[in-house]
Short mmCIF file of C-alpha atoms (C1' of nucleotides) in Angstrom, two decimals:
data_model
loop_
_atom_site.label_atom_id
_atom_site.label_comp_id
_atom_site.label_asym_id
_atom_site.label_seq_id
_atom_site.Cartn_x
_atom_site.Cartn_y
_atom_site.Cartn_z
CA UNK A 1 -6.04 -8.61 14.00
CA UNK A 2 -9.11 -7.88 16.37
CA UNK A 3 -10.28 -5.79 13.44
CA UNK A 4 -10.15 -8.63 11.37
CA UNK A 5 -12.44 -10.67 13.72
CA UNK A 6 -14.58 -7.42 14.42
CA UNK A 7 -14.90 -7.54 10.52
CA UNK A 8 -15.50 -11.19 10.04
CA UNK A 9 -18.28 -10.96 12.85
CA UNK A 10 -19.88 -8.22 11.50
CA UNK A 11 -19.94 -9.46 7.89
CA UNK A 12 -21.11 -12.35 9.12
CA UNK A 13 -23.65 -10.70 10.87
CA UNK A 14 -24.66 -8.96 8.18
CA UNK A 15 -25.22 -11.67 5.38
CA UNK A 16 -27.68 -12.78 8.28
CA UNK A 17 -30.05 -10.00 6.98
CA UNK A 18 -30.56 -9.14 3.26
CA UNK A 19 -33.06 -6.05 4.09
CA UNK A 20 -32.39 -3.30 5.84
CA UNK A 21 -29.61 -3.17 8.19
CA UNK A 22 -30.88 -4.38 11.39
CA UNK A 23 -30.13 -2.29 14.34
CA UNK A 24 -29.31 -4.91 16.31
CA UNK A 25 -26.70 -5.98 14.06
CA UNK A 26 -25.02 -2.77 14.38
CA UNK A 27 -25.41 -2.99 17.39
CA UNK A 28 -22.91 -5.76 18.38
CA UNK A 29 -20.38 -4.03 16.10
CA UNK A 30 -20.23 -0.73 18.09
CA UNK A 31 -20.29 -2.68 21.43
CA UNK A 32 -17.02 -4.62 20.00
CA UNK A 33 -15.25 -2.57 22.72
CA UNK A 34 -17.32 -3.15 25.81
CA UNK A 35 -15.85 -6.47 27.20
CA UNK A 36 -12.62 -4.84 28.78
CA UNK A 37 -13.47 -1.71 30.28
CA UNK A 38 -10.33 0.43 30.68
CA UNK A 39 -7.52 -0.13 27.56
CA UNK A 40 -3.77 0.64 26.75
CA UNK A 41 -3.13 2.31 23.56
CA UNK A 42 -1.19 -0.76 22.21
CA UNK A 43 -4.29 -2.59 22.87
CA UNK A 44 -6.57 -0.13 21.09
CA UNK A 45 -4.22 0.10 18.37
CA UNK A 46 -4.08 -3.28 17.84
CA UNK A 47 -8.55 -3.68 17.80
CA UNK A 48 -8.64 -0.80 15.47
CA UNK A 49 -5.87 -1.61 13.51
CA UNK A 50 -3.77 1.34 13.46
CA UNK A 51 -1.05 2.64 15.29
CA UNK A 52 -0.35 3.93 18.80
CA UNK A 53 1.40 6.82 16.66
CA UNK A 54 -1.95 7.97 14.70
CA UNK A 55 -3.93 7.50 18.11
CA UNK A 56 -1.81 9.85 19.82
CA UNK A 57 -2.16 12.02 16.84
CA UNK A 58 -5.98 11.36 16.44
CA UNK A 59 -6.10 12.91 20.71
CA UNK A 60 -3.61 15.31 19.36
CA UNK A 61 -6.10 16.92 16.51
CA UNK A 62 -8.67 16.69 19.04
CA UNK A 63 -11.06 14.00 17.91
CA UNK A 64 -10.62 12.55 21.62
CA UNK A 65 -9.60 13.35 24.74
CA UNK A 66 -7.93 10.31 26.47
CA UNK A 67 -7.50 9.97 29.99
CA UNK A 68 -4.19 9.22 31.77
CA UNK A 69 -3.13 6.68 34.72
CA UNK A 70 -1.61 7.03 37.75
CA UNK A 71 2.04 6.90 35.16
CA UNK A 72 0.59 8.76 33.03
CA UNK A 73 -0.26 6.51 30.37
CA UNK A 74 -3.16 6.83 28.09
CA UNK A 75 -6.06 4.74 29.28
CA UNK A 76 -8.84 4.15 27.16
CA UNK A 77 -12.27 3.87 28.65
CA UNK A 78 -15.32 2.19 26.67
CA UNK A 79 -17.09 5.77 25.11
CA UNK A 80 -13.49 6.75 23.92
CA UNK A 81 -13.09 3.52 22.25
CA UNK A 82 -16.33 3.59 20.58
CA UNK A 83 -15.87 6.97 19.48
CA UNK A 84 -13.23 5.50 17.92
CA UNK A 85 -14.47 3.22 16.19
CA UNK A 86 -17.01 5.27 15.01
CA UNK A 87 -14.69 7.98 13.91
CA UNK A 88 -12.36 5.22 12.06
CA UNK A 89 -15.58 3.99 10.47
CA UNK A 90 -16.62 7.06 8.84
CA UNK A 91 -12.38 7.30 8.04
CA UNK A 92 -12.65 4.15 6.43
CA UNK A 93 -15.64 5.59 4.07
CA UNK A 94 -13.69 8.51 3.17
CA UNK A 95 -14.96 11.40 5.47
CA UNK A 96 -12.18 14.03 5.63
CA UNK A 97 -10.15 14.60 9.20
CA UNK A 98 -11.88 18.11 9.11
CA UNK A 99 -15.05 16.72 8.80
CA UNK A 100 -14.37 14.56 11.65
CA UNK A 101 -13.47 17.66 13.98
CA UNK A 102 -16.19 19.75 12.79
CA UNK A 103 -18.40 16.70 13.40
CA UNK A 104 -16.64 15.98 16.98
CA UNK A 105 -16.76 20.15 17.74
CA UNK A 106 -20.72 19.44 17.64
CA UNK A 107 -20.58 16.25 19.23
CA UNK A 108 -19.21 18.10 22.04
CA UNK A 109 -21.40 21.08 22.16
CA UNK A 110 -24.44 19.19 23.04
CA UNK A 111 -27.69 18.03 21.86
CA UNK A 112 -28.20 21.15 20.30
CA UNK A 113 -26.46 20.18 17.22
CA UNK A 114 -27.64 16.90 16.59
CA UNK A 115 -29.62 18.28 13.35
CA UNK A 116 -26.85 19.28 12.13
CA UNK A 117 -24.66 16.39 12.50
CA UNK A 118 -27.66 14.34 11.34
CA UNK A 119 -27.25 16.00 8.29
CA UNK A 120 -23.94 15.48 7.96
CA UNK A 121 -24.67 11.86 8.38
CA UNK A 122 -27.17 11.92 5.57
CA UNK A 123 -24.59 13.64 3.04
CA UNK A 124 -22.10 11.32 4.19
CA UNK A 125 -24.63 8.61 3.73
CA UNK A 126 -24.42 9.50 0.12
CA UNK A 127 -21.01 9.63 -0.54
CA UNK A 128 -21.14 6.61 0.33
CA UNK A 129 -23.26 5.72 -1.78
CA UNK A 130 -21.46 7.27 -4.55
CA UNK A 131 -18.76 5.14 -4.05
CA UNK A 132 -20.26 2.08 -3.77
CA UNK A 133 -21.79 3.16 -7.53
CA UNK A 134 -18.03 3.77 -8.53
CA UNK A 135 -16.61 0.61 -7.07
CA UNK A 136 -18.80 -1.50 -8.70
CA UNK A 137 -18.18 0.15 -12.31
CA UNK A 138 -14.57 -0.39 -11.23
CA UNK A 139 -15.81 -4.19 -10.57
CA UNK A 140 -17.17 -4.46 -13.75
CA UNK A 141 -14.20 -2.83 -15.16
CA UNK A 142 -11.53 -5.05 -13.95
CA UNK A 143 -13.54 -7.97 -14.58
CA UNK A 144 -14.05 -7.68 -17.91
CA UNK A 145 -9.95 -6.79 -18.46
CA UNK A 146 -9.76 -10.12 -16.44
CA UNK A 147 -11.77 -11.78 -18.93
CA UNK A 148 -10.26 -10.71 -21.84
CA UNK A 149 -6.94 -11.96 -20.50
CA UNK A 150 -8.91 -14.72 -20.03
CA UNK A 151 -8.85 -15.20 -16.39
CA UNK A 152 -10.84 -17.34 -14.05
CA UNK A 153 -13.56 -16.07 -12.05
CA UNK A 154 -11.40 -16.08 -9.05
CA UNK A 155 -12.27 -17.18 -5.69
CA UNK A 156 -15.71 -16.14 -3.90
CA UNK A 157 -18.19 -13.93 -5.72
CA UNK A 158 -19.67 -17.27 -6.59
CA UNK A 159 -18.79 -20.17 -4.58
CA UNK A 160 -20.04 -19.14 -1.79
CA UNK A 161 -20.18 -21.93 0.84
CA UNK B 1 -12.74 -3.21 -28.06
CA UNK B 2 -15.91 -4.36 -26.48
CA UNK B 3 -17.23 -1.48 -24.42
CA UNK B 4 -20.65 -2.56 -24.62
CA UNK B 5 -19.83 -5.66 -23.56
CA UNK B 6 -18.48 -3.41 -20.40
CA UNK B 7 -21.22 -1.28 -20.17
CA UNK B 8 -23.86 -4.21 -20.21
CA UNK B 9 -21.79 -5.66 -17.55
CA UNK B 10 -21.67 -2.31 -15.65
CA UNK B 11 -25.05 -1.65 -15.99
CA UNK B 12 -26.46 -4.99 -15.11
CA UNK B 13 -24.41 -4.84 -11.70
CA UNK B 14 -25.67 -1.16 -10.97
CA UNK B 15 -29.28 -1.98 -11.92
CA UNK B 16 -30.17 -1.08 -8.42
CA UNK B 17 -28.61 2.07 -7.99
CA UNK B 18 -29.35 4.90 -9.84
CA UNK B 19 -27.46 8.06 -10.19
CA UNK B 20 -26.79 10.60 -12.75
CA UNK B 21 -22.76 9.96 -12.60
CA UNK B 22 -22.51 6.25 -13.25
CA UNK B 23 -24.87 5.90 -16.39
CA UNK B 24 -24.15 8.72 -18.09
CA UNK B 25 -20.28 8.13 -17.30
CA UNK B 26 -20.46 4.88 -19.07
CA UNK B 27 -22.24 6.58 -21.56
CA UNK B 28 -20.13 9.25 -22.65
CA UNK B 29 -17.19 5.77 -22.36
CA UNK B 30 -19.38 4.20 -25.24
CA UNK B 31 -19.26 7.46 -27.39
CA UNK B 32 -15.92 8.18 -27.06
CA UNK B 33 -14.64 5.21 -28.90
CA UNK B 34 -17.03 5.42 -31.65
CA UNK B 35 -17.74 9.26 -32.50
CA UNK B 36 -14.88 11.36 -32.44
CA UNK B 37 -11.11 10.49 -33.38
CA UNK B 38 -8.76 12.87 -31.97
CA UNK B 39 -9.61 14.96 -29.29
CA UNK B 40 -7.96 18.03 -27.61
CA UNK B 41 -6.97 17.86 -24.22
CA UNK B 42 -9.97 19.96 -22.40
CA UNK B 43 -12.03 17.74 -24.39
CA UNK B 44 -10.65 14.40 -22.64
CA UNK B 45 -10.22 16.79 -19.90
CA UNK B 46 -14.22 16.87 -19.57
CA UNK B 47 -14.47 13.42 -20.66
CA UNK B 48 -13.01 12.13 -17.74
CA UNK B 49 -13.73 15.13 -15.37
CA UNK B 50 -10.36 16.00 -14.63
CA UNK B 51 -8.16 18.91 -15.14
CA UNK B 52 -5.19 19.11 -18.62
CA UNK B 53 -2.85 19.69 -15.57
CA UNK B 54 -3.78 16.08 -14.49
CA UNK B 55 -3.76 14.81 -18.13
CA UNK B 56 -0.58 16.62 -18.67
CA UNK B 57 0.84 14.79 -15.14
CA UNK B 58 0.28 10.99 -16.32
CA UNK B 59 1.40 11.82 -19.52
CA UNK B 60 4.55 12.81 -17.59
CA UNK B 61 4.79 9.98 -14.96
CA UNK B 62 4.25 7.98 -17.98
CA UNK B 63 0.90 6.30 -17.58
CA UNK B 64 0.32 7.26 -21.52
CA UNK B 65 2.03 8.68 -24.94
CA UNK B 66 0.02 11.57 -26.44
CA UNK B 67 1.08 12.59 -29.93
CA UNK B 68 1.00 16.51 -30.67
CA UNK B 69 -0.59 18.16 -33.88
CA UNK B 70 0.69 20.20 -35.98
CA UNK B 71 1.36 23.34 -33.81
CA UNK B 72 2.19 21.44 -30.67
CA UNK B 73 -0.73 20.27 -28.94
CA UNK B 74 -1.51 17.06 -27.81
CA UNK B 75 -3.73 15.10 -30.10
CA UNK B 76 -5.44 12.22 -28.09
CA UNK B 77 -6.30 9.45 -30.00
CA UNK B 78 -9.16 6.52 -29.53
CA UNK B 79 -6.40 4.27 -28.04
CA UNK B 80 -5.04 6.90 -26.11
CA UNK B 81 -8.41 7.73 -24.60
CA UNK B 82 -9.20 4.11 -23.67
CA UNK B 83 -6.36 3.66 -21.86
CA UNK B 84 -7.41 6.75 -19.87
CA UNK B 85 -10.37 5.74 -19.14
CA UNK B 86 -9.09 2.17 -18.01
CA UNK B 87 -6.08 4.09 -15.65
CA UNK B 88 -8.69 6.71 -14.33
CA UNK B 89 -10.81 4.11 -13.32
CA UNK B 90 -8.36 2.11 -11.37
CA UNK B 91 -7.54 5.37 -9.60
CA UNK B 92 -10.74 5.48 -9.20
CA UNK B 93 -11.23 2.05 -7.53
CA UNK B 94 -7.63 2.66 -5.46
CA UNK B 95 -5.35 1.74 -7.61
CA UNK B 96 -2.35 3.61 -6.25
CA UNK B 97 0.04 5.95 -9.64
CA UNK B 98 3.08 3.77 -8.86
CA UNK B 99 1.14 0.18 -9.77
CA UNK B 100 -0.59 1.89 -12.87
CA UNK B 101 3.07 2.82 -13.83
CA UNK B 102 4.06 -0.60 -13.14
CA UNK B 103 0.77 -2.00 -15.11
CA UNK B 104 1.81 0.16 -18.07
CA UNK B 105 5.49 -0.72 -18.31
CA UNK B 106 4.52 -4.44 -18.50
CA UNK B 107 1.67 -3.63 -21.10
CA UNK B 108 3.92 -2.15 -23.19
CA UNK B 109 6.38 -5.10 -22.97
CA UNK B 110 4.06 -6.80 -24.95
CA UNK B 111 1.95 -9.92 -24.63
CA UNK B 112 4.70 -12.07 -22.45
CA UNK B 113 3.38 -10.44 -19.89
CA UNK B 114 -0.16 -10.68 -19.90
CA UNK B 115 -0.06 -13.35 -16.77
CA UNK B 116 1.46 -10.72 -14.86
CA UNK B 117 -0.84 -8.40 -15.45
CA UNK B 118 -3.53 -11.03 -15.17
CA UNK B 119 -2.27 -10.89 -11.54
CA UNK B 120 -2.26 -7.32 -11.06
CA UNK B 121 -5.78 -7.32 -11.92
CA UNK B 122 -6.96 -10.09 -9.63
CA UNK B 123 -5.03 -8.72 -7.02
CA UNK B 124 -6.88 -5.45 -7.43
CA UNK B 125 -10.48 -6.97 -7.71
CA UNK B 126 -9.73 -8.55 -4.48
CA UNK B 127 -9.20 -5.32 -3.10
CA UNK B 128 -12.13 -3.67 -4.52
CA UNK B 129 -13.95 -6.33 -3.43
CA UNK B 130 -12.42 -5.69 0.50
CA UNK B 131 -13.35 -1.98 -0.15
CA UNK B 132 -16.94 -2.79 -1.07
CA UNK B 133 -17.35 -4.53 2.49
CA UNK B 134 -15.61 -1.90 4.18
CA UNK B 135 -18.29 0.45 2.58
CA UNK B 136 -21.10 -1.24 3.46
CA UNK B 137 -20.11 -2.07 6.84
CA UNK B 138 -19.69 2.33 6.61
CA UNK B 139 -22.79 2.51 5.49
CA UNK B 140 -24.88 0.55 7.99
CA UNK B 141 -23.05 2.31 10.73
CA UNK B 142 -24.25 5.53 9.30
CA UNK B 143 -27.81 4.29 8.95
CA UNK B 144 -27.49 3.22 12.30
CA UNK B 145 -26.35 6.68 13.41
CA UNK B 146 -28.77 8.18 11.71
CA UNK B 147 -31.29 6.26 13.00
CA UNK B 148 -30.52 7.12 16.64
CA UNK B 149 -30.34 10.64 15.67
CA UNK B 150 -33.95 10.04 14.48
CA UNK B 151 -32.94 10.79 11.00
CA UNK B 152 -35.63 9.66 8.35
CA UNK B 153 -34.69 6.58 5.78
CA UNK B 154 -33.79 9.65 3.19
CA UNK B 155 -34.18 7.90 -0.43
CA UNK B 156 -33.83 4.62 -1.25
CA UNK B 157 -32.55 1.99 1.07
CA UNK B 158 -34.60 1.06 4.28
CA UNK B 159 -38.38 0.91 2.53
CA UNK B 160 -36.74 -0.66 -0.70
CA UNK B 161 -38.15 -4.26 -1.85
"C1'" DG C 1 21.59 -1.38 40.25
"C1'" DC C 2 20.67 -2.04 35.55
"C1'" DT C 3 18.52 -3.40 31.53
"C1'" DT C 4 14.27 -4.03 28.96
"C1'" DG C 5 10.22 -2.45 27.24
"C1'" DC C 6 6.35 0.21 26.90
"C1'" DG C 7 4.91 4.49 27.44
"C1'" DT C 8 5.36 9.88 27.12
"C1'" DT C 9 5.95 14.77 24.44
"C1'" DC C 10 7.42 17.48 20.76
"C1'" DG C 11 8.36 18.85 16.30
"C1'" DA C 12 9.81 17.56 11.92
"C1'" DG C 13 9.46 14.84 7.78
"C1'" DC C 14 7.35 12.17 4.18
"C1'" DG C 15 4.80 10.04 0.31
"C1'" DC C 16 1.05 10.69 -2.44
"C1'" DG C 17 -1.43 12.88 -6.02
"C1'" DC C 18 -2.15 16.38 -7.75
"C1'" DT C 19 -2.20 21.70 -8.55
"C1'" DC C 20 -0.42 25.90 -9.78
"C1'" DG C 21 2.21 29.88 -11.76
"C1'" DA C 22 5.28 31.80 -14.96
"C1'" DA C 23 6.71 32.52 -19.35
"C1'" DC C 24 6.02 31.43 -23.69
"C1'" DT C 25 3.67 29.95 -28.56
"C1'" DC C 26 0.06 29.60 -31.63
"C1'" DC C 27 -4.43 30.31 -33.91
"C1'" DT C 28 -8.56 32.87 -34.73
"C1'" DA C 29 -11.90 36.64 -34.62
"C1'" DG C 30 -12.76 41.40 -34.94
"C1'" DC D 1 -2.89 44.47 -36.71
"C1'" DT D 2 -4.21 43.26 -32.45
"C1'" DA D 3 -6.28 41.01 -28.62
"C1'" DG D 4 -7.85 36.89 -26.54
"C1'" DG D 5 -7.89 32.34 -25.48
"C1'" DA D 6 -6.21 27.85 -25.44
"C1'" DG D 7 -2.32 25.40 -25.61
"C1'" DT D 8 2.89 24.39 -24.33
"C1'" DT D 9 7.07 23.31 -20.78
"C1'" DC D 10 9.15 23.51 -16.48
"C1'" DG D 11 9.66 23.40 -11.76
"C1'" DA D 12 7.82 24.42 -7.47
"C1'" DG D 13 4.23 24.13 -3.99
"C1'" DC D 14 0.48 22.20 -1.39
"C1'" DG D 15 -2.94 19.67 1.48
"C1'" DC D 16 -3.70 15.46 3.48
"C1'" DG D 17 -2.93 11.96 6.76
"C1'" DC D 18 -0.09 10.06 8.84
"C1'" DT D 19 4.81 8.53 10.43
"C1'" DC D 20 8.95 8.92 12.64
"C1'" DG D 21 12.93 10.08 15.65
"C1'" DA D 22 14.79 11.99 19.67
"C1'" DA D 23 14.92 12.46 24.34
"C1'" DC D 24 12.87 11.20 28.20
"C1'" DG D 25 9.88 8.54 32.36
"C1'" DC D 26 8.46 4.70 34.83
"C1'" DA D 27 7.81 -0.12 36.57
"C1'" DA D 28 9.19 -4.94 36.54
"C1'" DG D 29 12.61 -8.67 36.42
"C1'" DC D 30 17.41 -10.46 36.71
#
DNA sequence: GCTTGCGTTCGAGCGCGCTCGAACTCCTAG
DNA sequence: CTAGGAGTTCGAGCGCGCTCGAACGCAAGC
C-alpha cells in the first residue's frame, strides 16, 4: 500500500523528466522513509510491501542488522529502512540474494570497496538493461498475439491523460 | 504466421537499444519458420538457448507435442517451434509454467476459447507493462547510486539525445 | 487476572523451474 | 567390428527465496 504511493510518486516524478534521471528525483524516492524516524516491522513491511516474515529473514541472512527496544522488538531506524529499500530495489531488478550479501559484506567494510561495488552497480546497470530489451520483445510479442485475436489496444499505452 | 509483422513491431519498439541478443534473437525467430523444417532437439535447443533437458521438461509438463523420427527422436516441426518460441518468451516476460499450461490446454480446445485467452494475454501485458516501471524505477536508482559512487555515465544513457 | 494481539526465535517446509544421472538405444565413422 | 556421440526414459535432486508453524514474551484493555 505505501509502496503503491511510493510508486505512484515516483512514476510520477519521473514522467516529469524525459532525459536523464534527475538526481533529485531519486532523491525523494530514497528519502520515502525519513518522515517517521524509528519504525515497527509491521510498519516497514507494510511501506515495502513484504512481510514481517522475509524482514526477519532479510536481518537473518545478514543484509541488516536491526536494532531492538526496550521489549525487544525490532525497531527500524531511517539508514536501515533505506537500506532497505535500496536492497528491495535492486531485488525487484533481479540481483541475486548473494549478490546482495556480497554487496552488503563491502558496504560494511568501508570506503575501501566502493570501486568495487561501483562496479557491481555498473554490471547490474546492465542487466538491467538487458531486461528492459527482453521485456519489450515480450511487449511486442504479446501484442501482436493480442492483435491477431483481435484485441483492443487496452487501456493506457496511449490514452494517456 | 506473420513474424515479420512481429519483428517490425519488435524492432521498431527497440530502435533505441541496441544489443547483440535482441536483434539477432528475432533474427534467428524469422529463419526458423522459413528455412529449415524439422529440427533435432540440440538444434531448437540452440535456437532458443536452452538445454534438451528443458525442451524435454515442457514437452513433459505438456506445454507442447513433439513427434519422434524414425529411430525415436524427437522431430520438431515449424509449428512446434513457434509455439516454443511464443511459451519461451512468456517465460521470458514472467509468465509463470502453470499459466502457460493453462494457456495451452485452452489453445488446444480450439477456437471457443480464444476470448479467454484474449484475457490471459491482456492480463499478462499489463504485467509486463508493471515490470517495465519497476525496471526503470531499478534503473534510475542504480544510476543514482552510481552516481554518488562517482561512477561515470558508462554507455549510453545520461549523454544520449 | 485474563484475553488479545503483536512481537520474538528457531528450524523446517515448500513451490518453482529446472537440472542431472543412470541406464539404455541407435546411427555413423574409422 | 567397434567406438563414440547424440539421443531416449525415468525419477530424483537442487538452488532459490521465501513462508510457515510452534512455542513463547510482553504490554494494554476489560
Amino acid at each position: 500500500m505505501a509502496t503503491d504511493d511510493l510508486m505512484s510518486r515516483a512514476l510520477a516524478a519521473l514522467d516529469e523528466v524525459d532525459g536523464p534521471m534527475s538526481v533529485e528525483v531519486i532523491h525523494r524516492l530514497v528519502d520515502v522513509g525519513a518522515a517517521t524516524d524509528l519504525m515497527t516491522i509491521a510498519e516497514v513491511a507494510d511501506l515495502l510491501d513484504m512481510s514481517p516474515h522475509t524482514l526477519r529473514y532479510y536481518e537473518r541472512i545478514g543484509l541488516v542488522e536491526v536494532a531492538r527496544d526496550a521489549s525487544g522488538h525490532r525497531s527500524y531506524d531511517a539508514e536501515t529502512v533505506r537500506r532497505l529499500v535500496f536492497l528491495t530495489r535492486m531485488r525487484l531488478s533481479g540481483m541475486a540474494i548473494r549478490d546482495l550479501q556480497h554487496y552488503v559484506r563491502l558496504a560494511d567494510e568501508g570506503d575501501d570497496t566502493v570501486p568495487e561495488r561501483l562496479d557491481l552497480l555498473l554490471e547490474h546497470r546492465e542487466t538491467i538493461r538487458r531486461q528492459l530489451k527482453e521485456l519489450t520483445l515480450s511487449l511486442a510479442a504479446t501484442e501482436y498475439k493480442i492483435a491477431t485475436y483481435g484485441g483492443h489496444a487496452g487501456p493506457s499505452s496511449a490514452g494517456k491523460a
